[in-house]
Short mmCIF file of C-alpha atoms and ligand atoms in Angstrom, two decimals:
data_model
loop_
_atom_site.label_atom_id
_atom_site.label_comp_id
_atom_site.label_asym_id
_atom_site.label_seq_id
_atom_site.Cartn_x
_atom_site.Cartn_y
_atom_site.Cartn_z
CA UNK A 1 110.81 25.60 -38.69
CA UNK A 2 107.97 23.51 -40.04
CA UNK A 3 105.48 25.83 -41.32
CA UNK A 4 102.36 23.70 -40.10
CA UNK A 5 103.87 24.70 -36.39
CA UNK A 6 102.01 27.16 -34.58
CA UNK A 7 104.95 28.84 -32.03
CA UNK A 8 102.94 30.67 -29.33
CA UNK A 9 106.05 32.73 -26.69
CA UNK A 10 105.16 33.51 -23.98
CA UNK A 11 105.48 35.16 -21.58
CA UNK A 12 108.58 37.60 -21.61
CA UNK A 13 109.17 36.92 -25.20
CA UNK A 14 106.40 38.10 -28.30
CA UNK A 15 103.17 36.70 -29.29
CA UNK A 16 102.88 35.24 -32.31
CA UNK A 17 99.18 33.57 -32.56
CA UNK A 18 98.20 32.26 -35.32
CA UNK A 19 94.24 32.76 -35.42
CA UNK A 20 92.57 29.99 -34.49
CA UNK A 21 89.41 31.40 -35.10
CA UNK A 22 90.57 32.47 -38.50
CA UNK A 23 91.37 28.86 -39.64
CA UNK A 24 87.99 27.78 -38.93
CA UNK A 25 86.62 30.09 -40.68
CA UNK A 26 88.45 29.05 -43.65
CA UNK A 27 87.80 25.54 -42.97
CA UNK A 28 83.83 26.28 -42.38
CA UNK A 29 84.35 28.19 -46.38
CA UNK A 30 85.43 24.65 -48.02
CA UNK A 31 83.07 22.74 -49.89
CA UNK A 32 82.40 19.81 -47.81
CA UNK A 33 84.28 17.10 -50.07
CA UNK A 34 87.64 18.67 -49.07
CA UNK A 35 87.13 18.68 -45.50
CA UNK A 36 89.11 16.09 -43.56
CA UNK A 37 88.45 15.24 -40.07
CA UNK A 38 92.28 15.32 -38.82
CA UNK A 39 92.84 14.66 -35.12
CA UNK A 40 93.64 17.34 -32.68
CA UNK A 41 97.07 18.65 -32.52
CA UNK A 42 99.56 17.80 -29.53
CA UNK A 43 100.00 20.92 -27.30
CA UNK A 44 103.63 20.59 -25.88
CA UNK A 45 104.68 23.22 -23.82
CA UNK A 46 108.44 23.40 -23.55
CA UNK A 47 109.47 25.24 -20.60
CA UNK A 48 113.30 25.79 -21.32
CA UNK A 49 115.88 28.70 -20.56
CA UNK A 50 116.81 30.98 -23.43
CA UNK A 51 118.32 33.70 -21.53
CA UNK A 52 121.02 33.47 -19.21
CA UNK A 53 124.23 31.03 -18.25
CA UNK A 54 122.17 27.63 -19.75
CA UNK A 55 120.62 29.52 -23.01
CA UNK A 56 122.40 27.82 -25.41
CA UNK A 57 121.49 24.89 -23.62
CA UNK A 58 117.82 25.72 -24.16
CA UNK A 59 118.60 25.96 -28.02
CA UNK A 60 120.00 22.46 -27.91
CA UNK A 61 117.07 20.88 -27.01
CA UNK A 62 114.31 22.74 -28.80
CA UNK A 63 117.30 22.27 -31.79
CA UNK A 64 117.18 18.47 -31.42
CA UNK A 65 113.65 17.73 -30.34
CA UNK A 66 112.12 19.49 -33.18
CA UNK A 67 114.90 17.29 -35.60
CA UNK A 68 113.07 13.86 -33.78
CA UNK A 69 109.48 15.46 -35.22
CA UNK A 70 110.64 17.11 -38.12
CA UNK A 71 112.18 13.52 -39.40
CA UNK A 72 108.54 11.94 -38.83
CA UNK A 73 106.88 14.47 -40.89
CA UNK A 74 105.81 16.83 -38.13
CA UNK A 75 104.06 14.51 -36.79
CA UNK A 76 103.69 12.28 -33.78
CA UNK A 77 101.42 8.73 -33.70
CA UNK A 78 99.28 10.89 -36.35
CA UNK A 79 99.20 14.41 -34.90
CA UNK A 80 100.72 17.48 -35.48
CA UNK A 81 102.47 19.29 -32.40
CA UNK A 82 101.35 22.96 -31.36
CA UNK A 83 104.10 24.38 -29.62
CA UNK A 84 104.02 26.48 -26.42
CA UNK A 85 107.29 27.67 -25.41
CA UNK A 86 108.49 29.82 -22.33
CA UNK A 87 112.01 31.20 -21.62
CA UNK A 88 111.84 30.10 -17.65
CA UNK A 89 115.24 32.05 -17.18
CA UNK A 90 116.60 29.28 -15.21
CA UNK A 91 114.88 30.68 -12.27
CA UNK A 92 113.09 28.45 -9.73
CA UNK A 93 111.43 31.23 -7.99
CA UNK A 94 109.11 31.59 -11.10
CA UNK A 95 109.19 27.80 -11.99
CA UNK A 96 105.22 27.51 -10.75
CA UNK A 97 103.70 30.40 -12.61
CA UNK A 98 105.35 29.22 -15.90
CA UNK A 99 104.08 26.11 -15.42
CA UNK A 100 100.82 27.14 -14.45
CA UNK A 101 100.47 29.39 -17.48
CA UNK A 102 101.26 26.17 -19.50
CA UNK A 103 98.85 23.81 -17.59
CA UNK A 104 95.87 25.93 -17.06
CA UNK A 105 95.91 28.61 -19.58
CA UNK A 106 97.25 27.20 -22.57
CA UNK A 107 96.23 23.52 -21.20
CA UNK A 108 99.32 22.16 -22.96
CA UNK A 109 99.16 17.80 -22.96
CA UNK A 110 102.51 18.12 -22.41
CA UNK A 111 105.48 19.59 -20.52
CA UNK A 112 108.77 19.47 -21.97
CA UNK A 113 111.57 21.09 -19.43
CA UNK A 114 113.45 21.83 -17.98
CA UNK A 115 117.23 22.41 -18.00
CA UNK A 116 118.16 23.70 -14.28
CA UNK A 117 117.21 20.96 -11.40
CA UNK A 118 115.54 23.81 -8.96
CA UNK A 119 113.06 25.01 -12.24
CA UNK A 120 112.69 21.17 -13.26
CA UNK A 121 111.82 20.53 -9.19
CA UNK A 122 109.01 23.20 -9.55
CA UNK A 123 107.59 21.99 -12.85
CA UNK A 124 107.28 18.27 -11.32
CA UNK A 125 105.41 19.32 -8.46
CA UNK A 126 102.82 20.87 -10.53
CA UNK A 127 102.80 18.03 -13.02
CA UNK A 128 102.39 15.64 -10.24
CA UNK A 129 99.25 17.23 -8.50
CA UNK A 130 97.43 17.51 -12.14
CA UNK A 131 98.88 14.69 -13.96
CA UNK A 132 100.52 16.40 -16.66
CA UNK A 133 102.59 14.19 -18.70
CA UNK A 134 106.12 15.58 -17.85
CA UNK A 135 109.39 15.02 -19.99
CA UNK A 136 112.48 15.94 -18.90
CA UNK A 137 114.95 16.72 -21.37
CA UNK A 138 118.01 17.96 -19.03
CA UNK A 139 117.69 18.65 -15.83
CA UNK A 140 119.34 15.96 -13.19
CA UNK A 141 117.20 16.84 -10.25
CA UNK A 142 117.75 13.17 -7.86
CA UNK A 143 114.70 13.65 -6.28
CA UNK A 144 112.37 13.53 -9.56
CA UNK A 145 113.38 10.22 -10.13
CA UNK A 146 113.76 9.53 -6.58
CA UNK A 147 110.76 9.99 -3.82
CA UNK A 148 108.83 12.42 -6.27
CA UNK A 149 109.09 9.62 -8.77
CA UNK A 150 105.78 9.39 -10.56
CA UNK A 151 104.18 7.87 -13.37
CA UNK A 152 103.39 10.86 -15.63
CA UNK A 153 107.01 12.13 -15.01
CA UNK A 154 109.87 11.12 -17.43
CA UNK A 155 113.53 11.78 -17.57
CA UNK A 156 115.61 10.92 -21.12
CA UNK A 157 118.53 12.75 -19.98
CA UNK A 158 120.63 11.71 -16.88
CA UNK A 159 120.00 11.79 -12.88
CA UNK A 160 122.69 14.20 -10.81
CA UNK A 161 124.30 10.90 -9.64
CA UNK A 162 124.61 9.46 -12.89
CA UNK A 163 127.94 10.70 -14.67
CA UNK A 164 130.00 11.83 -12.02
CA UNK A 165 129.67 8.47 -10.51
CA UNK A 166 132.32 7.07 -12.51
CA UNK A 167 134.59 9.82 -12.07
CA UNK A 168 135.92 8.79 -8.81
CA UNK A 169 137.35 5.75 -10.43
CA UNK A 170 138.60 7.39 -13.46
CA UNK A 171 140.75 9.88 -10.76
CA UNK A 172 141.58 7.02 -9.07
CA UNK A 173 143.10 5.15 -11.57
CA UNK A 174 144.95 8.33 -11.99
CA UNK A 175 146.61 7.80 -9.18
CA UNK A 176 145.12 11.11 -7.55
CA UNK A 177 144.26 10.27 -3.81
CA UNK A 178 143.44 13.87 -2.54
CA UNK A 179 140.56 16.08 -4.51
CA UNK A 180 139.01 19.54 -4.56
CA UNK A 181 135.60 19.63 -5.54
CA UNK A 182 133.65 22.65 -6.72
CA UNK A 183 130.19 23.83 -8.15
CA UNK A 184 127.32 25.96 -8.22
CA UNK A 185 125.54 25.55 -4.60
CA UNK A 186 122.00 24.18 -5.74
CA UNK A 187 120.63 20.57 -6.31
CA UNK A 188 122.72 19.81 -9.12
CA UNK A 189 126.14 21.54 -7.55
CA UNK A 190 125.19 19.48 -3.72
CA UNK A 191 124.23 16.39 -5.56
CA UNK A 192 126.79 15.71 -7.96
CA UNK A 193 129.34 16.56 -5.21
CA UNK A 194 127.77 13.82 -3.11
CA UNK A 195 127.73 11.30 -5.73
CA UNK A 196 131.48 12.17 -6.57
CA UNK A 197 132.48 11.87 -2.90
CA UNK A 198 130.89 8.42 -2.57
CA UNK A 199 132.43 7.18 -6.01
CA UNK A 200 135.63 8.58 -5.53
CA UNK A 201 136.05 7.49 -1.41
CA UNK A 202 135.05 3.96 -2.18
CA UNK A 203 138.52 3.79 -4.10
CA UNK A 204 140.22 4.90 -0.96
CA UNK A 205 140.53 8.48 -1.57
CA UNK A 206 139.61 11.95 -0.01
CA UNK A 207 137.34 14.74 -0.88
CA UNK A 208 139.86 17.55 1.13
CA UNK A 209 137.28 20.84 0.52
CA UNK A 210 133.64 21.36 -1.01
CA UNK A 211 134.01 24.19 -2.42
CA UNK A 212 130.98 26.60 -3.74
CA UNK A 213 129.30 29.55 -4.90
CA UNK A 214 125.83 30.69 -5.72
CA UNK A 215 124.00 29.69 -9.00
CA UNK A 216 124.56 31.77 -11.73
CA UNK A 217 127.86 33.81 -10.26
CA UNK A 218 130.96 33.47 -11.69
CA UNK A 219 133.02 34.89 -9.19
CA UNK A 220 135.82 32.08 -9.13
CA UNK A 221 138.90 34.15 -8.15
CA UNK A 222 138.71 33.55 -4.30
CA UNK A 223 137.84 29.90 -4.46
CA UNK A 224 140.64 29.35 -6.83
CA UNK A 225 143.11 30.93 -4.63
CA UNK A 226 141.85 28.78 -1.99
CA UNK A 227 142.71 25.77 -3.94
CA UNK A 228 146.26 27.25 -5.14
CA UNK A 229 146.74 27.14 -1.04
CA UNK A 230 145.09 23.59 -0.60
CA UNK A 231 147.46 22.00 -3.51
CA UNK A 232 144.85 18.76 -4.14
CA UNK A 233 146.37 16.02 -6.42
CA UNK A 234 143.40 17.24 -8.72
CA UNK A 235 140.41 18.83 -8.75
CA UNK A 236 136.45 17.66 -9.25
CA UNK A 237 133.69 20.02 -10.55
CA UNK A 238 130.00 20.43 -11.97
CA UNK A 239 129.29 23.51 -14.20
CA UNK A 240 127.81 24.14 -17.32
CA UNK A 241 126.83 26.15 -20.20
CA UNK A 242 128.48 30.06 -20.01
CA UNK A 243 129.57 29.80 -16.53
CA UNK A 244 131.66 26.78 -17.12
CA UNK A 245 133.57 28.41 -20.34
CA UNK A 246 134.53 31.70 -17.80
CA UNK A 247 135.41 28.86 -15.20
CA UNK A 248 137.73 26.95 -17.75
CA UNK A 249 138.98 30.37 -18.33
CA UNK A 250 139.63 31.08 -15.36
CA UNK A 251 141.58 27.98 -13.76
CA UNK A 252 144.05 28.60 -16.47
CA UNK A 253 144.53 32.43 -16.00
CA UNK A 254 144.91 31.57 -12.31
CA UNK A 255 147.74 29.58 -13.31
CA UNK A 256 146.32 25.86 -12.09
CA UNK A 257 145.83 24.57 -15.35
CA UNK A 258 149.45 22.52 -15.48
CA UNK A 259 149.85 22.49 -11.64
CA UNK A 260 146.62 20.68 -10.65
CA UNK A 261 144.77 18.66 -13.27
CA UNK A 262 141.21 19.56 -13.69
CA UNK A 263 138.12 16.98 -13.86
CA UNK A 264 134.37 17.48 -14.15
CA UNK A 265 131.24 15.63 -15.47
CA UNK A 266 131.37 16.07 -18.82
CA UNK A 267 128.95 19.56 -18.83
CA UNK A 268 132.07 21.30 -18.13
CA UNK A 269 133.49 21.09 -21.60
CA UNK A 270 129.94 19.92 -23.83
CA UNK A 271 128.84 23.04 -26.20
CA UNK A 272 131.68 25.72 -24.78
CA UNK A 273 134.54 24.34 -26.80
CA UNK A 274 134.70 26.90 -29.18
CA UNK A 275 134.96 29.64 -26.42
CA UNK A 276 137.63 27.99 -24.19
CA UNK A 277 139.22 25.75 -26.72
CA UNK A 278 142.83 26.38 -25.89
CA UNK A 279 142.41 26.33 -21.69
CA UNK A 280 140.63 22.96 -21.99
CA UNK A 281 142.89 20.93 -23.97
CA UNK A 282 143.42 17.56 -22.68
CA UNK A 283 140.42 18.05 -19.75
CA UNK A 284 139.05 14.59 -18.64
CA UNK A 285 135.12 13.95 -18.12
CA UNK A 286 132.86 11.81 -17.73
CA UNK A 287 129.24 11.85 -19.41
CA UNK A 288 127.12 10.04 -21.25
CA UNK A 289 127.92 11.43 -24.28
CA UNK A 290 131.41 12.50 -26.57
CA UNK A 291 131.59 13.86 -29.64
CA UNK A 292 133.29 11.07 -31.56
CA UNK A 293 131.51 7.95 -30.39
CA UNK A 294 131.77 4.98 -32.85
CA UNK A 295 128.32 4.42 -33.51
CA UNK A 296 126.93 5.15 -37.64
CA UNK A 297 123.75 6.81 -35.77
CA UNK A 298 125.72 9.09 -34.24
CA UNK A 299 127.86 10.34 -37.32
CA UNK A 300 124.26 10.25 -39.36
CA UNK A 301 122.59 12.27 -36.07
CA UNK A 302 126.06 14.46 -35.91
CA UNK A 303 126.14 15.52 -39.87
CA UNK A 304 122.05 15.67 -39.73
CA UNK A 305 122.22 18.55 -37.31
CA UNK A 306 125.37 20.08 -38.50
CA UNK A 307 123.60 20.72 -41.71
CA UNK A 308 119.93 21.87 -39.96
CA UNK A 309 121.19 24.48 -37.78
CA UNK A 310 124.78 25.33 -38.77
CA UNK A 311 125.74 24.47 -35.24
CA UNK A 312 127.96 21.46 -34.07
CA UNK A 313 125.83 18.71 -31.60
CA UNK A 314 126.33 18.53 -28.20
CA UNK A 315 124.68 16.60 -24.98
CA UNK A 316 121.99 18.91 -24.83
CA UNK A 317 120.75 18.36 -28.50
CA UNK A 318 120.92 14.54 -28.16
CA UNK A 319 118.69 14.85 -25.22
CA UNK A 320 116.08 16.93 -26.82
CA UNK A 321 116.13 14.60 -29.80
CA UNK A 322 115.72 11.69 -27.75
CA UNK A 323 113.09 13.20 -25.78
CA UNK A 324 111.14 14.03 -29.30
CA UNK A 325 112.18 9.94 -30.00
CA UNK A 326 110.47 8.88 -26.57
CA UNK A 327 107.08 11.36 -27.57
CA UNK A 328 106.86 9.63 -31.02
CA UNK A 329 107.54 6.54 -29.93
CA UNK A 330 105.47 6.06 -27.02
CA UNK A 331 102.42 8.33 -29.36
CA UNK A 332 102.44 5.41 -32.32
CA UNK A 333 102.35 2.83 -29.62
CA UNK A 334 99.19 4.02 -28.71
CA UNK A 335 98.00 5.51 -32.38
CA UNK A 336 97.77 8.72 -31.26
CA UNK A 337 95.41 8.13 -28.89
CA UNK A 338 96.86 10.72 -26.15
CA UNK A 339 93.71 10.25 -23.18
CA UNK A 340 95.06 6.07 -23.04
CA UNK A 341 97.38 7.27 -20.28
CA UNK A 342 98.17 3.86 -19.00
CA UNK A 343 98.98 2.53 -22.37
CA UNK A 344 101.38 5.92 -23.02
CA UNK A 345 103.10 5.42 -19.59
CA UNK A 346 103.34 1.55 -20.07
CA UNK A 347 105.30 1.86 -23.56
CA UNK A 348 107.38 4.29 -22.13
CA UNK A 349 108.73 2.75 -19.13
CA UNK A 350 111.38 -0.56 -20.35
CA UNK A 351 111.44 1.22 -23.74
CA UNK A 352 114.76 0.88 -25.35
CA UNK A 353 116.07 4.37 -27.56
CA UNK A 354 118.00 4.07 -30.51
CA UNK A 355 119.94 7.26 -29.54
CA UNK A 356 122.87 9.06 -31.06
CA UNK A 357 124.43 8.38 -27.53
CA UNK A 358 124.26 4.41 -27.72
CA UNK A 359 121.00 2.60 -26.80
CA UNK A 360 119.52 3.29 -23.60
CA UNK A 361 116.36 1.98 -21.83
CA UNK A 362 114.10 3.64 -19.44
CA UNK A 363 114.14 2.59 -15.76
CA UNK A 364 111.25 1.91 -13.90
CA UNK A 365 111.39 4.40 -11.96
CA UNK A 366 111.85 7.00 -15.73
CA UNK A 367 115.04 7.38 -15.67
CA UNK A 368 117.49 6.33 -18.42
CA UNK A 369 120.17 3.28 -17.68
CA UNK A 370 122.93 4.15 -20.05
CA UNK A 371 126.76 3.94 -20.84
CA UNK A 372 129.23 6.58 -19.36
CA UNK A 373 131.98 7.83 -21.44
CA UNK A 374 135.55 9.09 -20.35
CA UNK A 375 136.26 11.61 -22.97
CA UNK A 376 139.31 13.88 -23.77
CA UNK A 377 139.15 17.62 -25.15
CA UNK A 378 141.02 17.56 -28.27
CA UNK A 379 140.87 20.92 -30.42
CA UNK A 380 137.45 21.31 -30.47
CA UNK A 381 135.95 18.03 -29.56
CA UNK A 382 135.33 15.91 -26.69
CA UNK A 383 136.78 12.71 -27.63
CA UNK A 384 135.70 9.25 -27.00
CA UNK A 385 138.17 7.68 -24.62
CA UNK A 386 136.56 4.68 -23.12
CA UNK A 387 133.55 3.30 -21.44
CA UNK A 388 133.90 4.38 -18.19
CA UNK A 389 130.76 2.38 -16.94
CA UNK A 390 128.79 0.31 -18.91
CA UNK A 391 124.76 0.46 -18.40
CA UNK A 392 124.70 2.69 -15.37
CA UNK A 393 121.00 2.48 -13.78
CA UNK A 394 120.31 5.70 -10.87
CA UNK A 395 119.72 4.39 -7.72
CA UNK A 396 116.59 5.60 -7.54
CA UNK A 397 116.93 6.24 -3.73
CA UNK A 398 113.20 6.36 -2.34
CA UNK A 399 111.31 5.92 -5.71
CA UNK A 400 107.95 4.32 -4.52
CA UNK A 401 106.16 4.61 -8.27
CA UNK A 402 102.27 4.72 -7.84
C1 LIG B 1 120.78 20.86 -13.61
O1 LIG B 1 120.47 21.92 -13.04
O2 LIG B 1 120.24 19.78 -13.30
C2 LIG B 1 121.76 20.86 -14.71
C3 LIG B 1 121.98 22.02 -15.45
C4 LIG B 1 122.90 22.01 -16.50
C5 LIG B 1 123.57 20.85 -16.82
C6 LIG B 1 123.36 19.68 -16.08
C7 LIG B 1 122.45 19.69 -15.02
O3 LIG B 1 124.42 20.82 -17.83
#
């Protein structure tokens, strides 16, 4: 960690303040030729999950963000960054008062969060009502981009409709005409089902059963019985993070594995590899990342990150470092000067990211339009395949920006 940081946890996690009180005093005890004015740090309150299913998740993105500031000296458009950070469990039941702890008490600039589409849903509603500049480094929530679209609210990561769109082709061209599909039951579970149903019917084919279970359980054995009695040409699903290893797991144990081939949006198989390697070999998914894409800033990003954190890359760590990229970006656009709002918002939206992923832009409506991958689990890696759509753009159903 950069030692100029000051990390503040809060509020299940411990305190660690660094005295502000004490470093004016010591700045009050210099002889006045060493003083130098230096702006105001940056308060950025990330509001991530680091317990539960999505943890490692969390990691990802405080892994990769902190890379994007780290590589511009700690710095963003001239100013340091004073973290806030708060483990929000995943839970959207306490989504307000962890935002609201960021907002008014620590009156953070910034919110940076969140993974899970229910806690992201709460943090936008707060961010809307006070203006908070919001970016969203995961979370696929259709309705933040959609009618709560707003212009202090930005997503660099992917809407829910985004990368299973493609995935109805990709079956299709499979030949597969009759699908299972089945997820967590919450915003990103319901949504990526419907945006898989409407891909994959436009090619003529059938979504047979929606199948589903509460988010975080992982209680698979009676749905997968139920498709062992269905017999689908294939199946469709959205998980992630711990729950989707133990799903992997399970589809194999339950014998499926070689009897009905198994798809997904790429979160099934990003960051898990290592647990699940063997049951996931050959797995087909669709995201807007892989593991081997032929781009030099990816292999520099890849071995970059390797190296920091002794951990490999995944999705999740290319979206915190591109949020971190959008932040610095948009903050030397405007010379640091954070209270220019307009001028911040206006170099964000139409602004083009040189991102491990490929280069993206940002929508109008703050969402990025960006290339969809079909990738293949080999060993340990999701491979590059193909460009399963080139320059996808969300929909951006009922966006009505401000
Ligand atoms: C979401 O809740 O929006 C979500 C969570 C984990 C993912 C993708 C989407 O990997």
């Amino acid at each position: 960690m950069n030692p100029i940081d000051t990390q503040h946890t809060t509020p299940s996690g411990r305190r660690n303040f660094i005295s502000r009180t004490a470093g004016a005093a010591a700045a009050i005890a210099l002889p006045a030729p060493f003083v130098h004015a230096q702006p105001a740090k940056l308060k950025v309150g990330m509001m991530l999950p680091a317990t539960g299913t999505f943890a490692s998740l969390g990691t990802a993105i405080t892994n990769g963000f902190r890379m994007a500031v780290a590589e511009r000296g700690g710095k963003v458009g001239g100013r340091e960054i004073e973290y806030f950070t708060i483990d929000d469990e995943s839970n959207p039941a306490k989504a307000p008062e962890n935002t609201n702890r960021l907002v008014q008490r620590d009156k953070v600039d910034v919110l940076v969060g969140s993974v899970h589409s229910g806690v992201a849903l709460g943090m936008a509603k707060i961010a809307r009502e006070t203006g908070t500049l919001m970016l969203i480094p995961n979370a696929g929530a259709d309705d933040i981009t959609g009618p709560m679209c707003a212009s202090n609210i930005f997503r660099t990561s992917f809407s829910n409709w985004q990368p299973v769109h493609p995935l109805g082709k990709v079956m299709a061209e499979r030949g597969h005409k009759t699908v299972v599909w089945i997820s967590w039951k919450y915003a990103a579970g319901d949504e990526s089902a419907r945006s898989f149903k409407e891909g994959f019917e436009k090619t003529g084919g059938k979504v047979v059963k929606e199948l589903g279970l509460p988010f975080p359980n992982v209680e698979f054995q009676p749905l997968l019985a139920e498709i062992a009695s269905i017999k689908p040409d294939a199946v469709a699903c959205f998980f992630a993070g711990a729950g989707a290893a133990k799903f992997i797991a399970d589809y194999a144990a339950a014998g499926l594995k070689d009897k009905i081939p198994l798809y997904g949006s790429g979160f099934i198989t990003d960051g898990i590899l290592q647990a699940v390697q063997p049951q996931a070999q050959g797995l087909l998914t669709t995201l807007h990342y892989a593991d081997s894409l032929p781009l030099a800033r990816d292999k520099e990003f890849r071995t970059k990150y390797a190296t920091q954190y002794k951990l490999q890359p995944d999705v999740y760590a290319v979206q915190g470092y591109d949020t971190g990229l959008v932040l610095a970006q948009a903050m030397e656009s405007v010379k640091g000067d954070f209270g220019n709002k307009q001028a911040l918002a206006r170099a964000m939206e139409g602004m083009k990211v040189d991102s491990p992923r490929g280069t993206w832009t940002m929508s109008k409506q703050h969402n990025p339009i960006q290339d969809i991958y079909l990738r293949r689990v080999e060993g340990e890696q999701n491979k590059y395949v193909s460009v399963a759509w080139k320059a996808l753009a969300d929909p951006a159903r009922g966006c009505r920006m401000a």
